[in-house]
């Protein structure tokens, strides 16, 4: 039998394969609440404008409420033959209220309908991501406060660079996730325009009020161009790009946790709640959650590339290709939310091994820059010369198998006569971090200032 929505010009129904490739109900049923909300607002507006009767509008609203309860109770029968969420809902409405159901689709197309439903969903998802980011930032702020004085090695090229504090390192992630949250907020503003009323692509001759529907749906106003409205999936692409950037941050954090939790580093110990054991090696405690967060970044990046690729060749306006937007976004949203929650748990729960961090901070000649800076400050050497002198001191310490601070004054004076025993004051890791008081630097007092700045904004 031919389709009940457009069967007029069709003699037969679709091939089974046609139905299979065409149907989206398997995933777009996730949009049921947005679809029903949009339909109710549309029906109210149609009645307000005198396009449908108040009695029909009331029947439609009642029927839609019933459908929502049925879906939420799990009693609604989704049908693949009805292709997508829009037609599943409309078909059920017809069964429930009869001919009035047929008036709901006046001045509307599934093209503006799906653009509305999906945009509402993405907007709500961004709000969930915003909350999850706020929680993760809060976890880092607490750990940073607790460890504002905990010295650890700072790395470049994963080689010991200069001592920093663990609090400072935590605050680096606060900056990263803070930027993600700013992007989320900006995107929410960006997609704050209502697509409904663009109809198929050209608008409609019915006297609709798009400002009324926009307002009722919580948008700041209607979109301006009906062709763009049904062609546009920038809001989904923006979601995916934001998700990809944020997942990249999560992945770098995951990578650090994997490294830090090795026995060789031993900087952190994951809680039992966020690690797993091995079925053969009894001693093992594995950072599986961190590894999976790292891996999910690959899925999210893949989804961004997938949707960009889907969209890149599409002529205006709507093409069915665009139906493939949803799974990419749904999958990424799930991965991102899970990653943010898992990381928040790991960060809150992990034990920081301050002794190991401090010991590592002092190895690898991490205070060499402090020695060079001292020579500039106290002996008046140009920095390049101080760098060279310090390099010789490092080579000597390396040959003796000791740290810079363990060289004797005689050894140091043999390298440069201006060195006095005052130099030893700057060769400890504590003195090193305490000296870095420049704005944004690692000195505990400066890190505490950064924490306070963020606390006032989180
Ligand atoms: N299921 C479709 C989608 O997700 C809804 C829009 C269909 N519009 C159309 N003209 N076939 O994109």
Tab-separated table of C-alpha atoms and ligand atoms in Angstrom:
chain	number	residue	atom	x	y	z
A	1	UNK	CA	0.000	0.000	0.000
A	2	UNK	CA	1.218	3.500	-0.686
A	3	UNK	CA	2.281	5.968	1.962
A	4	UNK	CA	-0.472	7.605	4.007
A	5	UNK	CA	1.337	10.981	3.997
A	6	UNK	CA	2.071	11.321	0.291
A	7	UNK	CA	0.385	8.283	-1.269
A	8	UNK	CA	-1.661	10.438	-3.622
A	9	UNK	CA	0.702	10.220	-6.525
A	10	UNK	CA	2.111	6.769	-5.671
A	11	UNK	CA	0.619	3.520	-6.930
A	12	UNK	CA	2.677	1.261	-4.700
A	13	UNK	CA	4.632	1.318	-1.491
A	14	UNK	CA	8.407	1.322	-1.152
A	15	UNK	CA	10.719	-1.608	-1.670
A	16	UNK	CA	11.924	-3.128	1.602
A	17	UNK	CA	15.428	-1.832	0.927
A	18	UNK	CA	14.059	1.643	0.186
A	19	UNK	CA	12.301	1.596	3.522
A	20	UNK	CA	15.450	0.462	5.281
A	21	UNK	CA	17.744	3.084	3.787
A	22	UNK	CA	15.164	5.825	4.187
A	23	UNK	CA	14.018	5.336	7.745
A	24	UNK	CA	15.485	7.406	10.552
A	25	UNK	CA	13.063	6.502	13.328
A	26	UNK	CA	15.676	4.196	14.888
A	27	UNK	CA	17.630	7.231	15.999
A	28	UNK	CA	15.439	10.315	15.563
A	29	UNK	CA	12.908	9.064	18.120
A	30	UNK	CA	15.340	10.752	20.498
A	31	UNK	CA	13.767	14.011	19.255
A	32	UNK	CA	10.231	13.143	20.325
A	33	UNK	CA	9.973	15.770	23.085
A	34	UNK	CA	11.289	18.542	20.842
A	35	UNK	CA	8.998	17.392	18.013
A	36	UNK	CA	5.913	17.467	20.201
A	37	UNK	CA	6.857	20.788	21.775
A	38	UNK	CA	7.342	22.314	18.321
A	39	UNK	CA	4.042	20.930	17.071
A	40	UNK	CA	2.134	22.305	20.047
A	41	UNK	CA	3.569	25.772	19.558
A	42	UNK	CA	2.856	25.572	15.809
A	43	UNK	CA	-0.765	24.540	16.464
A	44	UNK	CA	-1.273	27.342	18.987
A	45	UNK	CA	0.025	29.837	16.458
A	46	UNK	CA	-2.165	28.441	13.651
A	47	UNK	CA	-5.229	28.858	15.871
A	48	UNK	CA	-4.172	32.301	17.068
A	49	UNK	CA	-3.849	33.387	13.436
A	50	UNK	CA	-7.236	31.913	12.556
A	51	UNK	CA	-5.652	29.341	10.224
A	52	UNK	CA	-7.173	26.413	12.140
A	53	UNK	CA	-10.103	26.406	14.547
A	54	UNK	CA	-9.692	26.536	18.296
A	55	UNK	CA	-11.503	23.200	18.558
A	56	UNK	CA	-9.014	21.551	16.197
A	57	UNK	CA	-6.122	23.144	18.062
A	58	UNK	CA	-7.443	21.801	21.380
A	59	UNK	CA	-7.832	18.332	19.926
A	60	UNK	CA	-4.293	18.487	18.545
A	61	UNK	CA	-2.802	19.626	21.867
A	62	UNK	CA	-4.661	16.904	23.782
A	63	UNK	CA	-3.585	14.242	21.311
A	64	UNK	CA	0.037	15.358	21.430
A	65	UNK	CA	0.002	15.175	25.230
A	66	UNK	CA	-1.328	11.626	25.026
A	67	UNK	CA	1.411	10.699	22.555
A	68	UNK	CA	4.085	12.143	24.811
A	69	UNK	CA	2.811	10.080	27.750
A	70	UNK	CA	2.668	6.970	25.582
A	71	UNK	CA	6.262	7.442	24.452
A	72	UNK	CA	7.451	8.108	27.978
A	73	UNK	CA	5.549	5.089	29.312
A	74	UNK	CA	7.143	2.923	26.626
A	75	UNK	CA	3.798	1.936	25.141
A	76	UNK	CA	4.124	3.881	21.875
A	77	UNK	CA	4.671	1.681	18.856
A	78	UNK	CA	7.278	3.199	16.594
A	79	UNK	CA	6.961	2.086	13.013
A	80	UNK	CA	9.771	2.025	10.497
A	81	UNK	CA	7.211	2.219	7.718
A	82	UNK	CA	6.430	5.711	8.995
A	83	UNK	CA	10.061	6.660	8.417
A	84	UNK	CA	10.792	9.232	11.085
A	85	UNK	CA	9.647	10.727	14.378
A	86	UNK	CA	7.611	13.431	12.641
A	87	UNK	CA	5.418	11.005	10.729
A	88	UNK	CA	5.205	8.528	13.586
A	89	UNK	CA	3.773	11.253	15.798
A	90	UNK	CA	1.436	12.638	13.139
A	91	UNK	CA	0.126	9.224	12.227
A	92	UNK	CA	-0.642	8.372	15.834
A	93	UNK	CA	-2.318	11.762	16.212
A	94	UNK	CA	-4.630	10.883	13.335
A	95	UNK	CA	-5.577	7.634	15.053
A	96	UNK	CA	-6.238	9.462	18.309
A	97	UNK	CA	-8.135	12.560	17.139
A	98	UNK	CA	-9.172	11.897	13.558
A	99	UNK	CA	-9.249	14.472	10.754
A	100	UNK	CA	-8.129	17.437	12.900
A	101	UNK	CA	-4.673	15.825	12.941
A	102	UNK	CA	-4.390	16.515	9.238
A	103	UNK	CA	-4.525	20.269	9.890
A	104	UNK	CA	-1.357	20.320	12.037
A	105	UNK	CA	0.967	20.197	9.052
A	106	UNK	CA	-0.550	23.376	7.537
A	107	UNK	CA	2.155	25.938	6.677
A	108	UNK	CA	4.860	23.511	7.742
A	109	UNK	CA	7.216	20.987	6.180
A	110	UNK	CA	9.320	18.282	7.710
A	111	UNK	CA	12.264	20.373	6.528
A	112	UNK	CA	11.640	23.209	8.959
A	113	UNK	CA	10.251	20.740	11.484
A	114	UNK	CA	13.432	18.694	11.650
A	115	UNK	CA	15.586	21.825	11.635
A	116	UNK	CA	13.630	23.013	14.679
A	117	UNK	CA	13.612	19.709	16.565
A	118	UNK	CA	17.303	19.094	16.076
A	119	UNK	CA	18.291	22.652	16.916
A	120	UNK	CA	16.279	22.505	20.148
A	121	UNK	CA	17.965	19.216	21.008
A	122	UNK	CA	21.474	20.522	20.323
A	123	UNK	CA	20.761	23.647	22.358
A	124	UNK	CA	19.646	21.568	25.324
A	125	UNK	CA	22.640	19.282	24.923
A	126	UNK	CA	24.967	22.274	24.957
A	127	UNK	CA	23.377	23.321	28.233
A	128	UNK	CA	24.147	19.866	29.663
A	129	UNK	CA	27.734	20.129	28.422
A	130	UNK	CA	28.029	23.553	30.014
A	131	UNK	CA	26.990	22.107	33.379
A	132	UNK	CA	29.385	19.165	33.004
A	133	UNK	CA	32.258	21.539	32.201
A	134	UNK	CA	31.422	23.631	35.250
A	135	UNK	CA	31.643	20.510	37.414
A	136	UNK	CA	34.993	19.510	35.949
A	137	UNK	CA	36.358	23.021	36.434
A	138	UNK	CA	35.157	22.938	40.057
A	139	UNK	CA	36.995	19.651	40.617
A	140	UNK	CA	40.210	21.155	39.259
A	141	UNK	CA	39.812	24.307	41.349
A	142	UNK	CA	39.546	22.210	44.511
A	143	UNK	CA	42.614	20.140	43.624
A	144	UNK	CA	44.542	23.282	42.658
A	145	UNK	CA	43.756	24.912	45.982
A	146	UNK	CA	44.805	21.813	47.865
A	147	UNK	CA	48.075	21.608	45.893
A	148	UNK	CA	48.988	25.253	45.327
A	149	UNK	CA	52.335	24.523	47.031
A	150	UNK	CA	52.940	20.991	45.739
A	151	UNK	CA	56.030	21.089	43.557
A	152	UNK	CA	56.207	18.892	40.477
A	153	UNK	CA	58.398	18.894	37.390
A	154	UNK	CA	57.078	20.987	34.532
A	155	UNK	CA	57.780	19.435	31.159
A	156	UNK	CA	58.433	20.490	27.616
A	157	UNK	CA	58.999	17.693	25.087
A	158	UNK	CA	58.078	15.511	28.106
A	159	UNK	CA	61.613	16.296	29.326
A	160	UNK	CA	62.021	17.951	32.713
A	161	UNK	CA	61.927	21.680	32.133
A	162	UNK	CA	61.402	23.765	35.273
A	163	UNK	CA	59.695	23.097	38.593
A	164	UNK	CA	56.041	24.099	38.683
A	165	UNK	CA	53.273	23.384	41.161
A	166	UNK	CA	50.598	20.769	40.710
A	167	UNK	CA	48.096	23.528	41.462
A	168	UNK	CA	49.431	25.506	38.528
A	169	UNK	CA	49.193	22.466	36.257
A	170	UNK	CA	45.563	21.932	37.351
A	171	UNK	CA	44.826	25.562	36.570
A	172	UNK	CA	46.094	25.050	33.021
A	173	UNK	CA	43.217	22.600	32.551
A	174	UNK	CA	40.816	25.090	34.125
A	175	UNK	CA	41.812	27.538	31.384
A	176	UNK	CA	41.278	24.905	28.678
A	177	UNK	CA	37.882	23.744	29.905
A	178	UNK	CA	36.961	27.357	30.612
A	179	UNK	CA	37.554	28.178	26.942
A	180	UNK	CA	35.421	25.186	25.978
A	181	UNK	CA	32.627	26.508	28.149
A	182	UNK	CA	32.918	29.958	26.584
A	183	UNK	CA	32.612	28.324	23.152
A	184	UNK	CA	29.535	26.430	24.344
A	185	UNK	CA	27.894	29.637	25.592
A	186	UNK	CA	28.702	31.435	22.383
A	187	UNK	CA	27.241	28.609	20.296
A	188	UNK	CA	24.037	28.624	22.336
A	189	UNK	CA	23.669	32.290	21.441
A	190	UNK	CA	24.520	31.556	17.834
A	191	UNK	CA	21.740	29.038	17.374
A	192	UNK	CA	19.174	31.134	19.167
A	193	UNK	CA	16.934	31.618	16.099
A	194	UNK	CA	13.803	29.668	15.318
A	195	UNK	CA	13.613	27.712	12.034
A	196	UNK	CA	9.905	26.896	12.181
A	197	UNK	CA	7.869	28.661	9.510
A	198	UNK	CA	10.522	28.402	6.803
A	199	UNK	CA	8.311	25.557	5.556
A	200	UNK	CA	9.793	23.453	2.738
A	201	UNK	CA	12.240	26.189	1.700
A	202	UNK	CA	10.312	29.179	0.399
A	203	UNK	CA	8.163	30.199	3.334
A	204	UNK	CA	4.387	30.008	3.143
A	205	UNK	CA	1.384	31.991	1.952
A	206	UNK	CA	-0.548	31.309	5.151
A	207	UNK	CA	-0.570	34.282	7.545
A	208	UNK	CA	1.700	32.618	10.133
A	209	UNK	CA	3.470	34.492	12.919
A	210	UNK	CA	7.060	33.323	13.146
A	211	UNK	CA	7.853	35.825	15.877
A	212	UNK	CA	5.162	34.257	18.043
A	213	UNK	CA	6.454	30.697	17.575
A	214	UNK	CA	10.057	31.811	18.065
A	215	UNK	CA	9.178	33.461	21.349
A	216	UNK	CA	7.122	30.516	22.598
A	217	UNK	CA	10.016	28.174	21.849
A	218	UNK	CA	12.493	30.298	23.778
A	219	UNK	CA	14.358	31.712	20.775
A	220	UNK	CA	15.299	35.359	20.491
A	221	UNK	CA	13.574	35.548	17.102
A	222	UNK	CA	12.989	33.713	13.809
A	223	UNK	CA	15.746	32.916	11.301
A	224	UNK	CA	15.873	35.485	8.508
A	225	UNK	CA	16.157	33.414	5.309
A	226	UNK	CA	13.894	30.439	4.651
A	227	UNK	CA	16.266	28.774	2.162
A	228	UNK	CA	19.204	28.975	4.538
A	229	UNK	CA	17.043	27.798	7.412
A	230	UNK	CA	16.296	24.381	5.942
A	231	UNK	CA	19.819	24.006	4.465
A	232	UNK	CA	21.702	24.973	7.583
A	233	UNK	CA	23.370	22.462	9.859
A	234	UNK	CA	25.982	24.875	11.202
A	235	UNK	CA	24.555	24.424	14.676
A	236	UNK	CA	25.346	20.691	14.493
A	237	UNK	CA	28.782	21.362	13.031
A	238	UNK	CA	29.472	23.896	15.753
A	239	UNK	CA	28.432	21.401	18.371
A	240	UNK	CA	30.771	18.812	16.875
A	241	UNK	CA	33.699	21.189	16.588
A	242	UNK	CA	33.273	22.330	20.163
A	243	UNK	CA	32.971	18.710	21.224
A	244	UNK	CA	36.100	17.788	19.264
A	245	UNK	CA	38.148	20.561	20.861
A	246	UNK	CA	36.903	19.762	24.338
A	247	UNK	CA	37.468	16.029	23.798
A	248	UNK	CA	40.997	16.868	22.690
A	249	UNK	CA	41.533	18.551	26.045
A	250	UNK	CA	40.079	15.542	27.827
A	251	UNK	CA	42.342	13.296	25.806
A	252	UNK	CA	45.493	15.200	26.732
A	253	UNK	CA	44.465	15.020	30.372
A	254	UNK	CA	43.780	11.301	29.967
A	255	UNK	CA	47.225	10.842	28.464
A	256	UNK	CA	48.817	12.636	31.413
A	257	UNK	CA	46.888	10.519	33.891
A	258	UNK	CA	48.004	7.370	32.081
A	259	UNK	CA	51.637	8.520	32.309
A	260	UNK	CA	51.407	9.853	35.873
A	261	UNK	CA	49.828	6.663	37.201
A	262	UNK	CA	52.596	4.355	35.924
A	263	UNK	CA	54.815	2.935	38.681
A	264	UNK	CA	57.728	4.623	36.879
A	265	UNK	CA	56.220	8.091	37.390
A	266	UNK	CA	54.043	7.367	40.390
A	267	UNK	CA	52.744	10.939	40.578
A	268	UNK	CA	49.125	9.902	41.118
A	269	UNK	CA	47.210	6.860	42.225
A	270	UNK	CA	43.759	6.393	40.747
A	271	UNK	CA	40.975	5.444	43.112
A	272	UNK	CA	39.605	1.903	42.964
A	273	UNK	CA	36.392	3.469	41.718
A	274	UNK	CA	38.088	4.725	38.539
A	275	UNK	CA	40.485	1.920	37.680
A	276	UNK	CA	40.404	-1.749	36.772
A	277	UNK	CA	42.471	-4.812	37.521
A	278	UNK	CA	43.943	-7.492	35.315
A	279	UNK	CA	42.536	-10.983	34.981
A	280	UNK	CA	46.043	-12.468	34.993
A	281	UNK	CA	48.422	-10.016	36.703
A	282	UNK	CA	47.323	-9.527	40.308
A	283	UNK	CA	49.442	-6.417	40.899
A	284	UNK	CA	47.815	-4.394	38.127
A	285	UNK	CA	45.738	-1.264	38.473
A	286	UNK	CA	44.890	0.013	35.045
A	287	UNK	CA	43.668	3.478	34.015
A	288	UNK	CA	40.966	2.112	31.682
A	289	UNK	CA	38.627	5.055	32.138
A	290	UNK	CA	41.362	7.496	31.103
A	291	UNK	CA	42.211	5.332	28.111
A	292	UNK	CA	38.583	5.193	27.007
A	293	UNK	CA	38.212	8.936	27.344
A	294	UNK	CA	41.293	9.249	25.124
A	295	UNK	CA	39.777	6.828	22.620
A	296	UNK	CA	36.352	8.475	22.513
A	297	UNK	CA	38.071	11.588	21.216
A	298	UNK	CA	38.700	9.597	18.054
A	299	UNK	CA	34.983	8.929	17.650
A	300	UNK	CA	34.113	12.584	18.161
A	301	UNK	CA	36.753	13.790	15.708
A	302	UNK	CA	35.435	11.220	13.250
A	303	UNK	CA	31.887	12.533	13.628
A	304	UNK	CA	32.991	16.100	12.954
A	305	UNK	CA	34.749	15.035	9.769
A	306	UNK	CA	31.781	12.853	8.801
A	307	UNK	CA	29.249	15.683	9.009
A	308	UNK	CA	31.544	18.187	7.315
A	309	UNK	CA	31.912	15.677	4.508
A	310	UNK	CA	28.170	15.008	4.334
A	311	UNK	CA	27.437	18.731	4.018
A	312	UNK	CA	30.219	19.869	1.738
A	313	UNK	CA	28.643	18.918	-1.581
A	314	UNK	CA	25.003	19.714	-0.921
A	315	UNK	CA	23.237	22.230	-3.131
A	316	UNK	CA	20.671	24.403	-1.351
A	317	UNK	CA	18.225	23.720	0.149
A	318	UNK	CA	17.315	20.444	1.916
A	319	UNK	CA	18.704	17.120	0.737
A	320	UNK	CA	18.075	13.802	2.424
A	321	UNK	CA	21.812	13.502	3.066
A	322	UNK	CA	21.140	15.806	5.981
A	323	UNK	CA	19.265	13.066	7.807
A	324	UNK	CA	22.716	11.603	8.538
A	325	UNK	CA	23.492	14.554	10.822
A	326	UNK	CA	21.803	13.120	13.882
A	327	UNK	CA	23.719	9.956	14.655
A	328	UNK	CA	27.020	11.827	14.508
A	329	UNK	CA	25.793	14.397	16.991
A	330	UNK	CA	24.025	11.910	19.285
A	331	UNK	CA	27.070	9.648	19.444
A	332	UNK	CA	29.434	12.549	20.113
A	333	UNK	CA	27.156	13.994	22.759
A	334	UNK	CA	27.103	10.692	24.598
A	335	UNK	CA	30.880	10.301	24.367
A	336	UNK	CA	31.540	13.858	25.470
A	337	UNK	CA	29.184	13.766	28.440
A	338	UNK	CA	30.611	10.443	29.551
A	339	UNK	CA	34.171	11.680	29.150
A	340	UNK	CA	33.517	14.845	31.138
A	341	UNK	CA	31.834	12.921	33.943
A	342	UNK	CA	34.523	10.228	34.080
A	343	UNK	CA	37.285	12.819	34.178
A	344	UNK	CA	35.546	14.784	36.912
A	345	UNK	CA	35.418	11.586	38.978
A	346	UNK	CA	39.049	10.704	38.299
A	347	UNK	CA	40.327	14.188	39.104
A	348	UNK	CA	38.331	14.369	42.345
A	349	UNK	CA	39.313	10.885	43.511
A	350	UNK	CA	42.965	10.506	42.578
A	351	UNK	CA	45.629	10.551	45.248
A	352	UNK	CA	48.525	12.904	44.614
A	353	UNK	CA	51.931	11.532	45.604
A	354	UNK	CA	53.530	14.799	46.655
A	355	UNK	CA	56.855	13.142	47.631
A	356	UNK	CA	57.298	11.541	44.242
A	357	UNK	CA	56.390	14.778	42.507
A	358	UNK	CA	58.829	16.790	44.569
A	359	UNK	CA	61.651	14.293	44.067
A	360	UNK	CA	61.083	14.287	40.326
A	361	UNK	CA	60.871	18.086	40.333
A	362	UNK	CA	64.404	18.302	41.676
A	363	UNK	CA	65.939	15.856	39.243
A	364	UNK	CA	66.942	16.518	35.662
A	365	UNK	CA	68.707	19.795	36.621
A	366	UNK	CA	65.338	21.530	36.698
A	367	UNK	CA	66.756	24.599	38.479
A	368	UNK	CA	69.365	25.305	35.787
A	369	UNK	CA	67.377	28.325	34.597
A	370	UNK	CA	67.365	29.622	38.183
A	371	UNK	CA	71.170	29.437	38.244
A	372	UNK	CA	71.397	31.289	34.936
A	373	UNK	CA	68.907	33.937	36.156
A	374	UNK	CA	70.946	34.342	39.360
A	375	UNK	CA	74.123	34.988	37.330
A	376	UNK	CA	72.266	37.683	35.381
A	377	UNK	CA	70.803	39.288	38.479
A	378	UNK	CA	73.667	39.021	40.953
A	379	UNK	CA	76.774	38.911	38.753
A	380	UNK	CA	75.557	41.121	35.926
A	381	UNK	CA	76.222	38.555	33.174
A	382	UNK	CA	74.333	38.810	29.886
A	383	UNK	CA	71.765	35.986	29.800
A	384	UNK	CA	73.514	34.196	26.916
A	385	UNK	CA	76.782	34.027	28.897
A	386	UNK	CA	74.920	32.931	32.020
A	387	UNK	CA	73.281	30.193	29.936
A	388	UNK	CA	76.723	28.960	28.837
A	389	UNK	CA	78.189	29.017	32.366
A	390	UNK	CA	75.172	27.137	33.683
A	391	UNK	CA	75.501	24.582	30.904
A	392	UNK	CA	79.030	23.860	32.112
A	393	UNK	CA	77.778	23.474	35.679
A	394	UNK	CA	75.111	21.019	34.479
A	395	UNK	CA	77.744	19.027	32.566
A	396	UNK	CA	79.914	18.886	35.687
A	397	UNK	CA	77.028	17.784	37.903
A	398	UNK	CA	76.067	15.165	35.349
A	399	UNK	CA	79.611	13.798	35.268
A	400	UNK	CA	79.637	13.660	39.070
A	401	UNK	CA	76.208	12.069	39.188
A	402	UNK	CA	74.789	14.774	41.462
A	403	UNK	CA	72.261	17.618	41.316
A	404	UNK	CA	73.219	21.241	40.662
A	405	UNK	CA	72.599	22.120	44.309
A	406	UNK	CA	74.981	19.361	45.389
A	407	UNK	CA	78.010	20.833	43.594
A	408	UNK	CA	80.526	22.450	45.966
A	409	UNK	CA	81.109	26.187	45.973
A	410	UNK	CA	84.699	25.525	44.784
A	411	UNK	CA	83.380	23.530	41.821
A	412	UNK	CA	81.009	26.350	40.897
A	413	UNK	CA	83.629	29.069	41.366
A	414	UNK	CA	85.998	27.155	39.118
A	415	UNK	CA	83.366	27.579	36.411
A	416	UNK	CA	82.708	31.254	37.203
A	417	UNK	CA	84.460	33.287	39.879
A	418	UNK	CA	81.452	35.554	40.564
A	419	UNK	CA	79.440	32.708	42.080
A	420	UNK	CA	78.993	32.939	45.879
A	421	UNK	CA	77.340	30.623	48.395
A	422	UNK	CA	74.176	32.754	48.062
A	423	UNK	CA	73.512	30.865	44.836
A	424	UNK	CA	72.417	27.763	46.756
A	425	UNK	CA	69.329	29.640	47.936
A	426	UNK	CA	67.901	29.628	44.429
A	427	UNK	CA	68.767	26.047	43.568
A	428	UNK	CA	65.927	24.424	45.555
A	429	UNK	CA	62.658	23.600	43.816
A	430	UNK	CA	60.672	25.577	46.397
A	431	UNK	CA	62.747	28.692	45.804
A	432	UNK	CA	62.430	28.151	42.077
A	433	UNK	CA	58.622	28.100	42.027
A	434	UNK	CA	58.325	30.840	44.660
A	435	UNK	CA	60.414	33.143	42.470
A	436	UNK	CA	58.116	32.879	39.444
A	437	UNK	CA	55.713	35.586	40.488
A	438	UNK	CA	55.082	37.041	37.036
A	439	UNK	CA	51.393	37.323	36.058
A	440	UNK	CA	50.193	33.798	35.222
A	441	UNK	CA	53.348	32.255	36.667
A	442	UNK	CA	53.771	29.222	38.915
A	443	UNK	CA	54.500	30.923	42.266
A	444	UNK	CA	51.994	29.620	44.848
A	445	UNK	CA	50.781	33.156	45.576
A	446	UNK	CA	50.144	33.747	41.892
A	447	UNK	CA	48.368	30.402	41.480
A	448	UNK	CA	46.130	31.287	44.437
A	449	UNK	CA	45.285	34.526	42.692
A	450	UNK	CA	44.366	32.581	39.537
A	451	UNK	CA	42.181	30.239	41.596
A	452	UNK	CA	40.344	33.163	43.175
A	453	UNK	CA	39.758	34.711	39.738
A	454	UNK	CA	38.157	31.482	38.512
A	455	UNK	CA	36.194	30.833	41.689
A	456	UNK	CA	34.435	34.141	41.125
A	457	UNK	CA	33.506	32.935	37.611
A	458	UNK	CA	32.546	29.296	38.122
B	1	LIG	N1	13.861	12.440	8.610
B	1	LIG	C1	14.224	13.630	7.888
B	1	LIG	C2	15.566	14.156	8.422
B	1	LIG	O1	15.970	13.711	9.431
B	1	LIG	C3	13.179	14.671	8.079
B	1	LIG	C4	13.085	15.639	6.973
B	1	LIG	C5	12.569	14.957	5.752
B	1	LIG	N2	12.266	15.871	4.739
B	1	LIG	C6	12.119	15.472	3.486
B	1	LIG	N3	11.863	16.365	2.604
B	1	LIG	N4	12.237	14.213	3.116
B	1	LIG	O2	16.207	14.958	7.786
